[in-house]
Every structure is written in structure tokens, then in C-alpha cells.
Amino acid sequence: MGKGHPECPERIAAIQDRLMASGIWDYLLHVQAQPAEREQLLRVHPAEYLDKLALMSPAQGHVHLEPDTAMNPYSLNAAYYAAGAGVQAVDMLMQGRAGNVFCLVRPPGHHAERCRGMGFCFLNNIAVAARHALEHYGLSRVAIVDFDVHHGNGTEDAFFDEPRVQMVSIFQHPFFPYSGDVPKGSNMLNVPMPRASRGAEFREVVTEQWLPALNAFAPELIFISAGFDAHLEDDMGSMGLVEADYAWVTRQLMKVAATHAQGRIVSMLEGGYELSALARSVTEHIKVLADA
Ligand SMILES: [Zn+2]
């Protein structure tokens, strides 16, 4: 994204380091992602938009989609791989090659709308993965859970008119991208939260709103837009979640998945910019997913 930008390569390195230091790294199955195919991207993004991104992609230097979202010569390729990771994760679960999957990817995706990249996002990774589950495997109910501090406007844009998808989310409000307080569809359970909300308030929302909705919907696969920028130490937002809250919500989602979805969860990294807090939070999230 350019020098000094919070959506930086060190995010991935910090997470890998922490997973190694924690001792869990060696117990995980690691799979190298492959780039998403054009037909898979076309299930979410129109050809005109994909072509525009390819035309914009620079041979050198940076080009900006908007002031805080830039591409260098490698960004678009990274975005293809990030989207492809989710597709591959769905394949692994549906073919019984994994119990659940965490996709350690960047750039993130949940702000990317069908026809517009924004908020550090070019392609909507989780939307491409969810569409793959619906269209390729013929699932009739998938849930998308989003606990990033920012509203997943792109994912809402992709699915507000899709009854096979139930989305549940929390986000700080009012805050970037200044949407979500009025849901675009009846399948969108958006819960705006005031700044300074902490774990107790978050758990109340999950217990009283998310879980009843998810259990009523009975998803066959659960996707998690796993952003960790609602962490207390993350200055990108102003909320107060900590590692224990991320572990707790992951356990709740594991229970829903065990009841309805044969345990199937695809979790994909979204935001999270304070490197230490990000790495610790992802590690706790993966420990629960791995049942370690
Ligand atoms: Zn975010």
C-alpha cells in the first residue's frame, strides 16, 4: 500500500512469528493458496470491474483506487491469491480434507463491493468463497460472521439480496465506512456498537442476537470475516476487545458449526493493525479452531 501504511506485509510476519513461538505452528496443516480463477471472481465482481483493476495495476510505483487504497505491481496478484485461498478452503472442507481453515491472507476483502474497491480491499475474499460454496457445492445456507471493527459494506453489498446467506456482524458506529446502521436486507443482522464498547457488551450481542439468528438459520458452512482491529490496543478503532473475547466468540461459533455445519468453518483475515495484539489474537483464534 506504500510506506508507513497500516495494511503492511509485517502483519503476516507477526502472526507467523507468534504462531511459531506459541508452539502451535508445527501442529497445523499448511497449504499454499492458489490464485482465484476468473469465473470464481465473476460470481461476485462484474467483468468491467475486474478488467478495470487489471488495467490500473502499475508496472512500477503505486496507483491509488482512493486515498488510502493503493496498488503496487504485486498487489493485484496478492489479491487473486487471497481470494483463491478462500475458494481452496471451501474445497478442503467440502472434500473432507480439513475440519476448518484459517486463511492468513492480505489484502483484506470485506470493504470491496461488487463494483468498487475501497478501505484497503480490492476483491471480496469472503464473498468469493461463500459464492463458491453456494454455486459449486450447491449449499443452500451459509452464514457470514464479521467481527472486524469496521462494517463489512462490501459483503453486505454482495449478499443483501441473497436469501441463502445470513450475515451477522458488529462494528463501531458511527465510523468508517459509515454504513450498516440501516441493513440493506432482512438477511443482514448488523449490530452497530458505540466507541469504547468492550468484551462484555460484545458477548451480550453475540449471545442475545447472533447465536439465536445463526441457530435459527442452521448454516451448512460458517465463514468468519476475522478482523482484529476492535482490539483494545488497536488504534485503528476505538473498541476494547481482547484475546479472550476472540477466543470466546470462536468457541461459540464452533458450537454452532458443530450443531449445524459438521464443524465446517472458513475464517479469513480482514483487519487488525497493531501487530502484537493482532498476532496474539489470531493465535488464540486458531488455538480454538484447532481445538488445541
Ligand atoms: Zn477493519
PDB file of C-alpha atoms in Angstrom, residues 47-200:
ATOM      1  CA  ALA A  47     -16.089  -8.284 -15.631  1.00  0.00           C
ATOM      2  CA  GLU A  48     -15.869  -4.498 -16.089  1.00  0.00           C
ATOM      3  CA  TYR A  49     -14.593  -4.090 -12.542  1.00  0.00           C
ATOM      4  CA  LEU A  50     -12.066  -6.943 -12.821  1.00  0.00           C
ATOM      5  CA  ASP A  51     -10.818  -5.512 -16.104  1.00  0.00           C
ATOM      6  CA  LYS A  52     -10.523  -2.047 -14.575  1.00  0.00           C
ATOM      7  CA  LEU A  53      -8.341  -3.409 -11.755  1.00  0.00           C
ATOM      8  CA  ALA A  54      -6.116  -5.232 -14.260  1.00  0.00           C
ATOM      9  CA  LEU A  55      -5.754  -2.066 -16.357  1.00  0.00           C
ATOM     10  CA  MET A  56      -4.930   0.024 -13.287  1.00  0.00           C
ATOM     11  CA  SER A  57      -2.294  -2.378 -11.965  1.00  0.00           C
ATOM     12  CA  PRO A  58       1.004  -0.465 -12.360  1.00  0.00           C
ATOM     13  CA  ALA A  59       4.274  -1.742 -13.856  1.00  0.00           C
ATOM     14  CA  GLN A  60       6.087   0.246 -11.188  1.00  0.00           C
ATOM     15  CA  GLY A  61       5.292   2.560  -8.303  1.00  0.00           C
ATOM     16  CA  HIS A  62       1.802   2.936  -6.854  1.00  0.00           C
ATOM     17  CA  VAL A  63      -1.616   3.810  -8.204  1.00  0.00           C
ATOM     18  CA  HIS A  64      -4.467   4.759  -5.887  1.00  0.00           C
ATOM     19  CA  LEU A  65      -8.043   3.460  -6.078  1.00  0.00           C
ATOM     20  CA  GLU A  66      -8.819   6.021  -3.404  1.00  0.00           C
ATOM     21  CA  PRO A  67      -6.619   7.976  -0.990  1.00  0.00           C
ATOM     22  CA  ASP A  68      -5.980   5.085   1.434  1.00  0.00           C
ATOM     23  CA  THR A  69      -6.125   2.133  -1.014  1.00  0.00           C
ATOM     24  CA  ALA A  70      -3.161   1.754  -3.360  1.00  0.00           C
ATOM     25  CA  MET A  71      -1.769  -0.916  -5.670  1.00  0.00           C
ATOM     26  CA  ASN A  72       1.850  -1.679  -6.440  1.00  0.00           C
ATOM     27  CA  PRO A  73       2.890  -4.100  -9.227  1.00  0.00           C
ATOM     28  CA  TYR A  74       2.272  -7.080  -6.915  1.00  0.00           C
ATOM     29  CA  SER A  75      -0.966  -6.062  -5.184  1.00  0.00           C
ATOM     30  CA  LEU A  76      -3.436  -7.434  -7.685  1.00  0.00           C
ATOM     31  CA  ASN A  77      -1.690 -10.778  -7.792  1.00  0.00           C
ATOM     32  CA  ALA A  78      -1.782 -10.902  -3.987  1.00  0.00           C
ATOM     33  CA  ALA A  79      -5.498 -10.125  -4.140  1.00  0.00           C
ATOM     34  CA  TYR A  80      -6.047 -13.034  -6.566  1.00  0.00           C
ATOM     35  CA  TYR A  81      -4.253 -15.349  -4.134  1.00  0.00           C
ATOM     36  CA  ALA A  82      -6.181 -14.011  -1.126  1.00  0.00           C
ATOM     37  CA  ALA A  83      -9.474 -14.685  -2.884  1.00  0.00           C
ATOM     38  CA  GLY A  84      -8.217 -18.054  -4.079  1.00  0.00           C
ATOM     39  CA  ALA A  85      -7.343 -19.076  -0.524  1.00  0.00           C
ATOM     40  CA  GLY A  86     -11.000 -18.908   0.469  1.00  0.00           C
ATOM     41  CA  VAL A  87     -12.054 -20.962  -2.542  1.00  0.00           C
ATOM     42  CA  GLN A  88      -9.438 -23.556  -1.715  1.00  0.00           C
ATOM     43  CA  ALA A  89     -10.523 -23.583   1.936  1.00  0.00           C
ATOM     44  CA  VAL A  90     -14.090 -24.359   0.861  1.00  0.00           C
ATOM     45  CA  ASP A  91     -12.793 -27.162  -1.368  1.00  0.00           C
ATOM     46  CA  MET A  92     -10.815 -28.654   1.516  1.00  0.00           C
ATOM     47  CA  LEU A  93     -13.799 -28.627   3.856  1.00  0.00           C
ATOM     48  CA  MET A  94     -16.302 -29.922   1.327  1.00  0.00           C
ATOM     49  CA  GLN A  95     -13.935 -32.712   0.298  1.00  0.00           C
ATOM     50  CA  GLY A  96     -13.258 -33.633   3.920  1.00  0.00           C
ATOM     51  CA  ARG A  97      -9.568 -32.730   3.775  1.00  0.00           C
ATOM     52  CA  ALA A  98      -9.763 -30.367   6.771  1.00  0.00           C
ATOM     53  CA  GLY A  99     -12.084 -29.732   9.702  1.00  0.00           C
ATOM     54  CA  ASN A 100     -11.828 -25.954   9.496  1.00  0.00           C
ATOM     55  CA  VAL A 101      -9.486 -23.472   7.839  1.00  0.00           C
ATOM     56  CA  PHE A 102      -7.918 -20.129   8.687  1.00  0.00           C
ATOM     57  CA  CYS A 103      -6.769 -18.101   5.672  1.00  0.00           C
ATOM     58  CA  LEU A 104      -3.764 -15.957   6.560  1.00  0.00           C
ATOM     59  CA  VAL A 105      -4.179 -13.514   3.692  1.00  0.00           C
ATOM     60  CA  ARG A 106      -3.841  -9.912   2.663  1.00  0.00           C
ATOM     61  CA  PRO A 107      -5.062  -7.671   1.182  1.00  0.00           C
ATOM     62  CA  PRO A 108      -8.326  -7.943   3.149  1.00  0.00           C
ATOM     63  CA  GLY A 109     -11.665  -8.054   1.366  1.00  0.00           C
ATOM     64  CA  HIS A 110     -14.808  -7.131   3.271  1.00  0.00           C
ATOM     65  CA  HIS A 111     -14.948  -3.491   2.109  1.00  0.00           C
ATOM     66  CA  ALA A 112     -14.734  -4.447  -1.569  1.00  0.00           C
ATOM     67  CA  GLU A 113     -18.171  -4.025  -3.113  1.00  0.00           C
ATOM     68  CA  ARG A 114     -19.254  -5.706  -6.342  1.00  0.00           C
ATOM     69  CA  CYS A 115     -18.068  -2.762  -8.460  1.00  0.00           C
ATOM     70  CA  ARG A 116     -15.822  -0.793  -6.127  1.00  0.00           C
ATOM     71  CA  GLY A 117     -12.633  -1.419  -4.168  1.00  0.00           C
ATOM     72  CA  MET A 118     -12.072   0.651  -1.036  1.00  0.00           C
ATOM     73  CA  GLY A 119     -10.804   0.527   2.542  1.00  0.00           C
ATOM     74  CA  PHE A 120      -7.595  -1.426   1.677  1.00  0.00           C
ATOM     75  CA  CYS A 121      -9.722  -4.033  -0.203  1.00  0.00           C
ATOM     76  CA  PHE A 122      -9.805  -4.908  -3.930  1.00  0.00           C
ATOM     77  CA  LEU A 123     -11.624  -8.247  -4.149  1.00  0.00           C
ATOM     78  CA  ASN A 124     -14.129  -9.502  -1.582  1.00  0.00           C
ATOM     79  CA  ASN A 125     -12.366 -12.652  -0.462  1.00  0.00           C
ATOM     80  CA  ILE A 126     -15.085 -13.970   1.828  1.00  0.00           C
ATOM     81  CA  ALA A 127     -17.814 -13.257  -0.718  1.00  0.00           C
ATOM     82  CA  VAL A 128     -15.942 -15.148  -3.432  1.00  0.00           C
ATOM     83  CA  ALA A 129     -15.508 -18.084  -1.040  1.00  0.00           C
ATOM     84  CA  ALA A 130     -19.160 -18.056   0.030  1.00  0.00           C
ATOM     85  CA  ARG A 131     -20.313 -17.929  -3.605  1.00  0.00           C
ATOM     86  CA  HIS A 132     -18.091 -20.930  -4.334  1.00  0.00           C
ATOM     87  CA  ALA A 133     -19.833 -22.862  -1.548  1.00  0.00           C
ATOM     88  CA  LEU A 134     -23.257 -21.885  -2.913  1.00  0.00           C
ATOM     89  CA  GLU A 135     -22.661 -22.269  -6.645  1.00  0.00           C
ATOM     90  CA  HIS A 136     -20.046 -25.017  -6.895  1.00  0.00           C
ATOM     91  CA  TYR A 137     -21.165 -27.206  -4.000  1.00  0.00           C
ATOM     92  CA  GLY A 138     -24.843 -26.279  -4.081  1.00  0.00           C
ATOM     93  CA  LEU A 139     -25.131 -25.419  -0.405  1.00  0.00           C
ATOM     94  CA  SER A 140     -28.413 -23.752   0.435  1.00  0.00           C
ATOM     95  CA  ARG A 141     -27.483 -21.941   3.661  1.00  0.00           C
ATOM     96  CA  VAL A 142     -24.153 -20.312   4.516  1.00  0.00           C
ATOM     97  CA  ALA A 143     -23.526 -17.827   7.318  1.00  0.00           C
ATOM     98  CA  ILE A 144     -21.011 -15.000   7.295  1.00  0.00           C
ATOM     99  CA  VAL A 145     -19.865 -13.654  10.653  1.00  0.00           C
ATOM    100  CA  ASP A 146     -17.929 -10.381  10.710  1.00  0.00           C
ATOM    101  CA  PHE A 147     -16.314  -9.088  13.922  1.00  0.00           C
ATOM    102  CA  ASP A 148     -13.974  -6.558  12.316  1.00  0.00           C
ATOM    103  CA  VAL A 149     -14.285  -3.100  13.901  1.00  0.00           C
ATOM    104  CA  HIS A 150     -15.459  -1.740  10.532  1.00  0.00           C
ATOM    105  CA  HIS A 151     -18.774  -2.569   8.859  1.00  0.00           C
ATOM    106  CA  GLY A 152     -18.364  -5.144   6.076  1.00  0.00           C
ATOM    107  CA  ASN A 153     -20.090  -2.986   3.494  1.00  0.00           C
ATOM    108  CA  GLY A 154     -18.684  -4.990   0.599  1.00  0.00           C
ATOM    109  CA  THR A 155     -20.003  -8.287   1.899  1.00  0.00           C
ATOM    110  CA  GLU A 156     -23.396  -6.741   2.583  1.00  0.00           C
ATOM    111  CA  ASP A 157     -23.382  -5.360  -0.969  1.00  0.00           C
ATOM    112  CA  ALA A 158     -22.620  -8.838  -2.327  1.00  0.00           C
ATOM    113  CA  PHE A 159     -25.368 -10.660  -0.421  1.00  0.00           C
ATOM    114  CA  PHE A 160     -28.176  -8.368   0.779  1.00  0.00           C
ATOM    115  CA  ASP A 161     -30.447  -9.879  -1.884  1.00  0.00           C
ATOM    116  CA  GLU A 162     -29.253 -13.485  -1.406  1.00  0.00           C
ATOM    117  CA  PRO A 163     -31.547 -15.485   0.907  1.00  0.00           C
ATOM    118  CA  ARG A 164     -29.083 -18.392   1.032  1.00  0.00           C
ATOM    119  CA  VAL A 165     -26.734 -16.159   3.053  1.00  0.00           C
ATOM    120  CA  GLN A 166     -27.238 -14.958   6.619  1.00  0.00           C
ATOM    121  CA  MET A 167     -24.738 -12.324   7.700  1.00  0.00           C
ATOM    122  CA  VAL A 168     -24.224 -11.284  11.316  1.00  0.00           C
ATOM    123  CA  SER A 169     -21.836  -8.520  12.281  1.00  0.00           C
ATOM    124  CA  ILE A 170     -20.776  -5.959  14.824  1.00  0.00           C
ATOM    125  CA  PHE A 171     -18.938  -2.768  14.039  1.00  0.00           C
ATOM    126  CA  GLN A 172     -18.091   0.515  15.668  1.00  0.00           C
ATOM    127  CA  HIS A 173     -20.624   3.179  14.690  1.00  0.00           C
ATOM    128  CA  PRO A 174     -20.530   5.912  13.598  1.00  0.00           C
ATOM    129  CA  PHE A 175     -17.226   5.057  11.940  1.00  0.00           C
ATOM    130  CA  PHE A 176     -15.699   4.194   8.570  1.00  0.00           C
ATOM    131  CA  PRO A 177     -17.288   3.230   6.160  1.00  0.00           C
ATOM    132  CA  TYR A 178     -20.337   4.962   7.685  1.00  0.00           C
ATOM    133  CA  SER A 179     -22.793   2.280   6.656  1.00  0.00           C
ATOM    134  CA  GLY A 180     -24.562  -0.717   8.134  1.00  0.00           C
ATOM    135  CA  ASP A 181     -26.747   1.022  10.704  1.00  0.00           C
ATOM    136  CA  VAL A 182     -29.667   0.553   8.308  1.00  0.00           C
ATOM    137  CA  PRO A 183     -29.346  -3.022   6.945  1.00  0.00           C
ATOM    138  CA  LYS A 184     -29.788  -3.378   3.185  1.00  0.00           C
ATOM    139  CA  GLY A 185     -31.590  -6.726   3.512  1.00  0.00           C
ATOM    140  CA  SER A 186     -33.543  -8.817   6.017  1.00  0.00           C
ATOM    141  CA  ASN A 187     -30.701 -11.379   5.956  1.00  0.00           C
ATOM    142  CA  MET A 188     -28.298  -8.803   7.405  1.00  0.00           C
ATOM    143  CA  LEU A 189     -28.090  -8.750  11.203  1.00  0.00           C
ATOM    144  CA  ASN A 190     -25.981  -5.627  11.654  1.00  0.00           C
ATOM    145  CA  VAL A 191     -25.240  -4.564  15.208  1.00  0.00           C
ATOM    146  CA  PRO A 192     -23.645  -1.111  15.402  1.00  0.00           C
ATOM    147  CA  MET A 193     -21.765  -0.550  18.662  1.00  0.00           C
ATOM    148  CA  PRO A 194     -20.675   2.731  20.237  1.00  0.00           C
ATOM    149  CA  ARG A 195     -16.986   3.522  20.558  1.00  0.00           C
ATOM    150  CA  ALA A 196     -15.360   2.189  23.748  1.00  0.00           C
ATOM    151  CA  SER A 197     -17.566  -0.933  23.725  1.00  0.00           C
ATOM    152  CA  ARG A 198     -15.741  -3.764  25.469  1.00  0.00           C
ATOM    153  CA  GLY A 199     -15.901  -7.517  25.699  1.00  0.00           C
ATOM    154  CA  ALA A 200     -18.928  -7.638  27.995  1.00  0.00           C
TER     155      ALA A 200
END
